[in-house]
């Protein structure tokens, strides 16, 4: 069952999304869900590479500028980031703060955190736990041109 932690990221999650120790987090997939024009949910998979916490209430996300997720986020402004890992299961509901910054074929969104929900098993579920998050490989190299383009876009004024 999930419970609200409020409208700010906990300190540990802010650090995790700050990219201060990005290397060990590469290769982990993070689902992000936007709202389609017909009202249905539209999922995408991104990674810790594409996310940057500026502070406990502000996130940046860089995705393909021509993607449906970018269009959905620009038009309807809402999305939910899911972090489902052994260390934590957290849902971050957020809202785009204005139009995205376009950098070549990328779109960088600045998102305000609306609500953070922590999910944990209830007593009746016993010892059930998340044992693995979404993984992909090979993890991108930090000197890869696409990686560098995303990192630059995340940090642009």
PDB file of C-alpha atoms in Angstrom:
ATOM      1  CA  UNK A   1       0.000   0.000   0.000  1.00  0.00           C
ATOM      2  CA  UNK A   2       1.306   3.449  -0.813  1.00  0.00           C
ATOM      3  CA  UNK A   3       1.377   6.423   1.521  1.00  0.00           C
ATOM      4  CA  UNK A   4       2.112  10.037   0.715  1.00  0.00           C
ATOM      5  CA  UNK A   5       5.433  11.466   1.870  1.00  0.00           C
ATOM      6  CA  UNK A   6       4.363  14.959   0.810  1.00  0.00           C
ATOM      7  CA  UNK A   7       5.296  17.263  -2.040  1.00  0.00           C
ATOM      8  CA  UNK A   8       9.071  17.000  -1.662  1.00  0.00           C
ATOM      9  CA  UNK A   9      11.543  14.234  -2.382  1.00  0.00           C
ATOM     10  CA  UNK A  10      13.078  12.666   0.720  1.00  0.00           C
ATOM     11  CA  UNK A  11      16.763  13.585   1.147  1.00  0.00           C
ATOM     12  CA  UNK A  12      17.975  10.107   0.143  1.00  0.00           C
ATOM     13  CA  UNK A  13      15.937  10.179  -3.076  1.00  0.00           C
ATOM     14  CA  UNK A  14      17.100  13.712  -3.879  1.00  0.00           C
ATOM     15  CA  UNK A  15      20.702  12.481  -3.556  1.00  0.00           C
ATOM     16  CA  UNK A  16      19.978   9.392  -5.661  1.00  0.00           C
ATOM     17  CA  UNK A  17      18.546  11.538  -8.467  1.00  0.00           C
ATOM     18  CA  UNK A  18      21.245  14.226  -8.181  1.00  0.00           C
ATOM     19  CA  UNK A  19      23.674  12.302 -10.426  1.00  0.00           C
ATOM     20  CA  UNK A  20      26.504  12.756  -7.906  1.00  0.00           C
ATOM     21  CA  UNK A  21      27.146   8.993  -8.134  1.00  0.00           C
ATOM     22  CA  UNK A  22      25.592   8.186 -11.509  1.00  0.00           C
ATOM     23  CA  UNK A  23      27.914   5.345 -12.588  1.00  0.00           C
ATOM     24  CA  UNK A  24      26.500   2.575 -10.361  1.00  0.00           C
ATOM     25  CA  UNK A  25      22.936   3.549 -11.331  1.00  0.00           C
ATOM     26  CA  UNK A  26      23.472   3.244 -15.094  1.00  0.00           C
ATOM     27  CA  UNK A  27      21.787   0.131 -16.422  1.00  0.00           C
ATOM     28  CA  UNK A  28      18.682   0.577 -14.253  1.00  0.00           C
ATOM     29  CA  UNK A  29      15.378   1.296 -15.964  1.00  0.00           C
ATOM     30  CA  UNK A  30      12.872   3.780 -14.565  1.00  0.00           C
ATOM     31  CA  UNK A  31       9.300   3.754 -15.878  1.00  0.00           C
ATOM     32  CA  UNK A  32       7.720   7.146 -16.461  1.00  0.00           C
ATOM     33  CA  UNK A  33       4.013   7.444 -17.242  1.00  0.00           C
ATOM     34  CA  UNK A  34       2.359  10.370 -19.037  1.00  0.00           C
ATOM     35  CA  UNK A  35      -1.246  11.030 -20.009  1.00  0.00           C
ATOM     36  CA  UNK A  36      -2.215  10.542 -23.676  1.00  0.00           C
ATOM     37  CA  UNK A  37      -4.639  12.779 -25.544  1.00  0.00           C
ATOM     38  CA  UNK A  38      -7.364  10.109 -25.248  1.00  0.00           C
ATOM     39  CA  UNK A  39      -6.940   9.978 -21.461  1.00  0.00           C
ATOM     40  CA  UNK A  40      -5.057   6.681 -21.427  1.00  0.00           C
ATOM     41  CA  UNK A  41      -1.759   6.199 -19.645  1.00  0.00           C
ATOM     42  CA  UNK A  42       1.367   6.161 -21.798  1.00  0.00           C
ATOM     43  CA  UNK A  43       4.429   4.435 -20.289  1.00  0.00           C
ATOM     44  CA  UNK A  44       8.038   4.885 -21.290  1.00  0.00           C
ATOM     45  CA  UNK A  45      11.292   3.533 -19.911  1.00  0.00           C
ATOM     46  CA  UNK A  46      14.083   5.923 -19.096  1.00  0.00           C
ATOM     47  CA  UNK A  47      17.029   5.682 -16.725  1.00  0.00           C
ATOM     48  CA  UNK A  48      18.865   7.575 -14.025  1.00  0.00           C
ATOM     49  CA  UNK A  49      20.853   9.188 -16.859  1.00  0.00           C
ATOM     50  CA  UNK A  50      17.816  11.179 -18.019  1.00  0.00           C
ATOM     51  CA  UNK A  51      16.788  12.444 -14.557  1.00  0.00           C
ATOM     52  CA  UNK A  52      18.354  15.174 -12.437  1.00  0.00           C
ATOM     53  CA  UNK A  53      17.073  16.428  -9.087  1.00  0.00           C
ATOM     54  CA  UNK A  54      17.880  20.119  -8.762  1.00  0.00           C
ATOM     55  CA  UNK A  55      16.430  20.091  -5.251  1.00  0.00           C
ATOM     56  CA  UNK A  56      13.738  18.220  -3.321  1.00  0.00           C
ATOM     57  CA  UNK A  57      10.923  19.877  -5.286  1.00  0.00           C
ATOM     58  CA  UNK A  58      12.395  20.226  -8.776  1.00  0.00           C
ATOM     59  CA  UNK A  59      13.401  17.558 -11.290  1.00  0.00           C
ATOM     60  CA  UNK A  60      14.703  17.754 -14.821  1.00  0.00           C
ATOM     61  CA  UNK A  61      14.039  15.095 -17.441  1.00  0.00           C
ATOM     62  CA  UNK A  62      15.644  14.812 -20.880  1.00  0.00           C
ATOM     63  CA  UNK A  63      13.911  12.619 -23.468  1.00  0.00           C
ATOM     64  CA  UNK A  64      13.604  12.394 -27.247  1.00  0.00           C
ATOM     65  CA  UNK A  65      11.931  15.580 -28.399  1.00  0.00           C
ATOM     66  CA  UNK A  66       9.774  13.826 -30.991  1.00  0.00           C
ATOM     67  CA  UNK A  67       8.483  11.101 -28.688  1.00  0.00           C
ATOM     68  CA  UNK A  68       4.866  10.627 -27.632  1.00  0.00           C
ATOM     69  CA  UNK A  69       5.970  11.031 -24.022  1.00  0.00           C
ATOM     70  CA  UNK A  70       7.444  14.460 -24.817  1.00  0.00           C
ATOM     71  CA  UNK A  71       4.278  15.475 -26.648  1.00  0.00           C
ATOM     72  CA  UNK A  72       2.066  14.210 -23.796  1.00  0.00           C
ATOM     73  CA  UNK A  73       4.132  15.991 -21.169  1.00  0.00           C
ATOM     74  CA  UNK A  74       4.166  19.233 -23.137  1.00  0.00           C
ATOM     75  CA  UNK A  75       0.409  19.142 -23.817  1.00  0.00           C
ATOM     76  CA  UNK A  76      -0.930  17.833 -20.501  1.00  0.00           C
ATOM     77  CA  UNK A  77       1.977  18.626 -18.154  1.00  0.00           C
ATOM     78  CA  UNK A  78       1.584  15.606 -15.835  1.00  0.00           C
ATOM     79  CA  UNK A  79       3.642  12.475 -15.324  1.00  0.00           C
ATOM     80  CA  UNK A  80       4.606   9.905 -12.722  1.00  0.00           C
ATOM     81  CA  UNK A  81       8.107   8.510 -12.227  1.00  0.00           C
ATOM     82  CA  UNK A  82       8.251   4.992 -10.772  1.00  0.00           C
ATOM     83  CA  UNK A  83      11.304   3.831  -8.850  1.00  0.00           C
ATOM     84  CA  UNK A  84      10.694   0.135  -8.177  1.00  0.00           C
ATOM     85  CA  UNK A  85      13.885  -1.302  -6.732  1.00  0.00           C
ATOM     86  CA  UNK A  86      14.927  -3.427  -3.752  1.00  0.00           C
ATOM     87  CA  UNK A  87      16.087  -0.279  -1.955  1.00  0.00           C
ATOM     88  CA  UNK A  88      12.790   1.539  -2.401  1.00  0.00           C
ATOM     89  CA  UNK A  89       9.476   1.627  -4.197  1.00  0.00           C
ATOM     90  CA  UNK A  90       8.468   5.225  -4.758  1.00  0.00           C
ATOM     91  CA  UNK A  91       6.096   6.981  -7.142  1.00  0.00           C
ATOM     92  CA  UNK A  92       6.828  10.629  -7.882  1.00  0.00           C
ATOM     93  CA  UNK A  93       3.888  12.544  -9.304  1.00  0.00           C
ATOM     94  CA  UNK A  94       5.064  15.673 -11.063  1.00  0.00           C
ATOM     95  CA  UNK A  95       3.950  18.535 -13.255  1.00  0.00           C
ATOM     96  CA  UNK A  96       5.860  20.221 -16.080  1.00  0.00           C
ATOM     97  CA  UNK A  97       6.709  23.833 -15.303  1.00  0.00           C
ATOM     98  CA  UNK A  98       6.362  25.389 -18.739  1.00  0.00           C
ATOM     99  CA  UNK A  99       7.505  24.439 -22.210  1.00  0.00           C
ATOM    100  CA  UNK A 100      10.522  22.174 -22.648  1.00  0.00           C
ATOM    101  CA  UNK A 101      13.953  23.426 -23.599  1.00  0.00           C
ATOM    102  CA  UNK A 102      14.763  21.989 -27.038  1.00  0.00           C
ATOM    103  CA  UNK A 103      18.367  20.899 -27.497  1.00  0.00           C
ATOM    104  CA  UNK A 104      18.918  19.315 -30.934  1.00  0.00           C
ATOM    105  CA  UNK A 105      16.578  16.272 -30.969  1.00  0.00           C
ATOM    106  CA  UNK A 106      16.126  16.299 -27.178  1.00  0.00           C
ATOM    107  CA  UNK A 107      13.514  17.943 -24.978  1.00  0.00           C
ATOM    108  CA  UNK A 108      14.396  18.950 -21.430  1.00  0.00           C
ATOM    109  CA  UNK A 109      11.493  19.339 -19.048  1.00  0.00           C
ATOM    110  CA  UNK A 110      11.599  20.984 -15.656  1.00  0.00           C
ATOM    111  CA  UNK A 111       9.130  19.242 -13.368  1.00  0.00           C
ATOM    112  CA  UNK A 112       7.684  20.307 -10.044  1.00  0.00           C
ATOM    113  CA  UNK A 113       7.140  17.494  -7.553  1.00  0.00           C
ATOM    114  CA  UNK A 114       3.425  17.307  -6.655  1.00  0.00           C
ATOM    115  CA  UNK A 115       3.416  14.207  -4.448  1.00  0.00           C
ATOM    116  CA  UNK A 116       5.802  11.441  -3.440  1.00  0.00           C
ATOM    117  CA  UNK A 117       4.267   8.090  -2.579  1.00  0.00           C
ATOM    118  CA  UNK A 118       6.197   5.324  -0.818  1.00  0.00           C
ATOM    119  CA  UNK A 119       4.901   1.816  -1.413  1.00  0.00           C
ATOM    120  CA  UNK A 120       5.572  -1.033   0.982  1.00  0.00           C
ATOM    121  CA  UNK A 121       3.952  -4.393   1.690  1.00  0.00           C
ATOM    122  CA  UNK A 122       1.246  -4.610   4.308  1.00  0.00           C
ATOM    123  CA  UNK A 123       1.646  -6.968   7.264  1.00  0.00           C
ATOM    124  CA  UNK A 124      -0.840  -9.372   5.686  1.00  0.00           C
ATOM    125  CA  UNK A 125       1.552  -9.799   2.736  1.00  0.00           C
ATOM    126  CA  UNK A 126       4.240 -11.325   4.942  1.00  0.00           C
ATOM    127  CA  UNK A 127       7.862 -11.093   3.847  1.00  0.00           C
ATOM    128  CA  UNK A 128       7.082 -10.125   0.234  1.00  0.00           C
ATOM    129  CA  UNK A 129       9.692  -7.686  -1.078  1.00  0.00           C
ATOM    130  CA  UNK A 130      10.915  -6.295  -4.386  1.00  0.00           C
ATOM    131  CA  UNK A 131      14.024  -8.315  -5.230  1.00  0.00           C
ATOM    132  CA  UNK A 132      15.084  -6.631  -8.465  1.00  0.00           C
ATOM    133  CA  UNK A 133      14.358  -3.508 -10.421  1.00  0.00           C
ATOM    134  CA  UNK A 134      14.356  -3.181 -14.205  1.00  0.00           C
ATOM    135  CA  UNK A 135      17.852  -3.675 -15.593  1.00  0.00           C
ATOM    136  CA  UNK A 136      19.309  -3.240 -19.063  1.00  0.00           C
ATOM    137  CA  UNK A 137      22.720  -3.779 -20.557  1.00  0.00           C
ATOM    138  CA  UNK A 138      25.190  -2.942 -21.536  1.00  0.00           C
ATOM    139  CA  UNK A 139      25.071   0.256 -19.528  1.00  0.00           C
ATOM    140  CA  UNK A 140      26.096   3.269 -21.617  1.00  0.00           C
ATOM    141  CA  UNK A 141      29.628   4.583 -21.346  1.00  0.00           C
ATOM    142  CA  UNK A 142      29.934   8.029 -19.791  1.00  0.00           C
ATOM    143  CA  UNK A 143      31.981   9.231 -22.788  1.00  0.00           C
ATOM    144  CA  UNK A 144      29.287   8.163 -25.287  1.00  0.00           C
ATOM    145  CA  UNK A 145      28.095  11.118 -27.410  1.00  0.00           C
ATOM    146  CA  UNK A 146      24.415  10.569 -26.540  1.00  0.00           C
ATOM    147  CA  UNK A 147      25.208  10.346 -22.821  1.00  0.00           C
ATOM    148  CA  UNK A 148      27.157  13.586 -23.022  1.00  0.00           C
ATOM    149  CA  UNK A 149      24.334  15.310 -24.945  1.00  0.00           C
ATOM    150  CA  UNK A 150      21.807  14.309 -22.261  1.00  0.00           C
ATOM    151  CA  UNK A 151      24.102  15.431 -19.440  1.00  0.00           C
ATOM    152  CA  UNK A 152      24.703  18.796 -21.118  1.00  0.00           C
ATOM    153  CA  UNK A 153      20.972  19.320 -21.736  1.00  0.00           C
ATOM    154  CA  UNK A 154      20.168  18.508 -18.098  1.00  0.00           C
ATOM    155  CA  UNK A 155      22.576  21.179 -16.890  1.00  0.00           C
ATOM    156  CA  UNK A 156      21.867  23.976 -19.378  1.00  0.00           C
ATOM    157  CA  UNK A 157      20.697  27.259 -17.806  1.00  0.00           C
TER     158      UNK A 157
END
